[in-house]
C-alpha positions as CSV (number, residue, x, y, z in Angstrom):
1,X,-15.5,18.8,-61.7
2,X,-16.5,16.5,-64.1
3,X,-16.9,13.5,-61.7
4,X,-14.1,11.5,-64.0
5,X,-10.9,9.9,-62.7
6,X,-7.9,12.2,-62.4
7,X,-4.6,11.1,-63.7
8,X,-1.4,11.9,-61.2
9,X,-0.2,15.0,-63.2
10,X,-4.2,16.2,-62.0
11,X,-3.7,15.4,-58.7
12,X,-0.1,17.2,-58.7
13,X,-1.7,20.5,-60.5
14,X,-4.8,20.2,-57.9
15,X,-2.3,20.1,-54.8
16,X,-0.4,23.2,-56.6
17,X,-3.4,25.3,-57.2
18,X,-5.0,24.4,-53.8
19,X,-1.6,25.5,-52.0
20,X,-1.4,29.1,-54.3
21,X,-5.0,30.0,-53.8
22,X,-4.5,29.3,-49.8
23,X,-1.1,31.5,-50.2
24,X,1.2,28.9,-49.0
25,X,4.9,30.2,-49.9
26,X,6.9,27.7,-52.0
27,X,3.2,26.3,-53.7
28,X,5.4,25.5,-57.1
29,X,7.5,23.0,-55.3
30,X,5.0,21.0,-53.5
31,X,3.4,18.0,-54.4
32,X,1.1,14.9,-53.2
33,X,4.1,13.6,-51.5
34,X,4.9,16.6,-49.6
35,X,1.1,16.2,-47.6
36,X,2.6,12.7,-46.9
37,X,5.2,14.6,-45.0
38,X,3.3,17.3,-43.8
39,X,0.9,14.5,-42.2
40,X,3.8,12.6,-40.3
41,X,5.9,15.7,-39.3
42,X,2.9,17.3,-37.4
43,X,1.4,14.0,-36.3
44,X,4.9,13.6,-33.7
45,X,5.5,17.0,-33.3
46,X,1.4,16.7,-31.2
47,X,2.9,13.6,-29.7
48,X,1.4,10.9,-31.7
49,X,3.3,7.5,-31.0
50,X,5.4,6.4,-34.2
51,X,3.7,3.2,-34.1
52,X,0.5,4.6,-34.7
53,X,1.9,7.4,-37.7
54,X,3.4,4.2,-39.1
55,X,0.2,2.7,-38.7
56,X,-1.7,5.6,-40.4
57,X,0.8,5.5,-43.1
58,X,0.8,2.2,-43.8
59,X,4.2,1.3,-43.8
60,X,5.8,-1.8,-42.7
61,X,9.1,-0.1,-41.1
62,X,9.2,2.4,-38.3
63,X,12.4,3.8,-40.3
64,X,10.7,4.7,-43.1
65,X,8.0,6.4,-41.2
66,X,10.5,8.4,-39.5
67,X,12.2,9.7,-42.7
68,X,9.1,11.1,-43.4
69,X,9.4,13.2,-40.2
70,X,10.9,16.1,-41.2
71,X,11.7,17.6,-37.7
72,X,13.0,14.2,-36.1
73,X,16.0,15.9,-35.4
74,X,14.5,18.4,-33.2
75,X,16.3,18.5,-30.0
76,X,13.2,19.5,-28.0
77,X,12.0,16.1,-28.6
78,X,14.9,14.4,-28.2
79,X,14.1,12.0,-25.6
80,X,17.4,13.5,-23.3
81,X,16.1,16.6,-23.3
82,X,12.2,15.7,-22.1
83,X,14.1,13.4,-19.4
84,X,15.9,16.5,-18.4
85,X,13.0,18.8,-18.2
86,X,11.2,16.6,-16.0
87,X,13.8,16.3,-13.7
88,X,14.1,19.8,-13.6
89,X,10.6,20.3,-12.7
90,X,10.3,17.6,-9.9
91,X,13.4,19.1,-8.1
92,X,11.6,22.7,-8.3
93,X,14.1,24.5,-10.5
């Protein structure tokens, strides 16, 4: 409000406050980190290419980007099943 630098314990109340005011359940256990998360986690669950997450990120290693991915170990986007589906759509059933 002021216009002066925020410290880290600011930014982690801000990220708090902003999550309670907007109703988000579990708003006391979230932090800056947890948008970090968020970001990569819906970025390849719309289909957006590791490389360019990791990219976006700015990380140096395509496994630490996917650790941020919370819902890597969805099976619908296991790369068996989408092969699967599309076979099952090209034979008609």
């Amino acid at each position: 409000a002021t216009g002066a630098r925020i410290d880290r314990h600011a930014v982690f109340r801000l990220v708090r406050r902003l999550a309670r005011d907007a109703g988000i359940a579990g708003w006391a256990r979230l932090s800056p980190h947890s948008l970090r998360h968020a970001f990569a986690t819906t970025a390849r669950a719309e289909g957006v290419p590791l490389e360019d997450v990791q990219d976006a990120m700015g990380h140096a290693d395509p496994r630490t980007t996917r650790r941020y991915d919370r819902d890597r170990h969805n099976l619908d986007r296991d790369p068996a099943y989408t092969i699967a589906a599309a076979r099952v759509r090209r034979s008609g059933g």
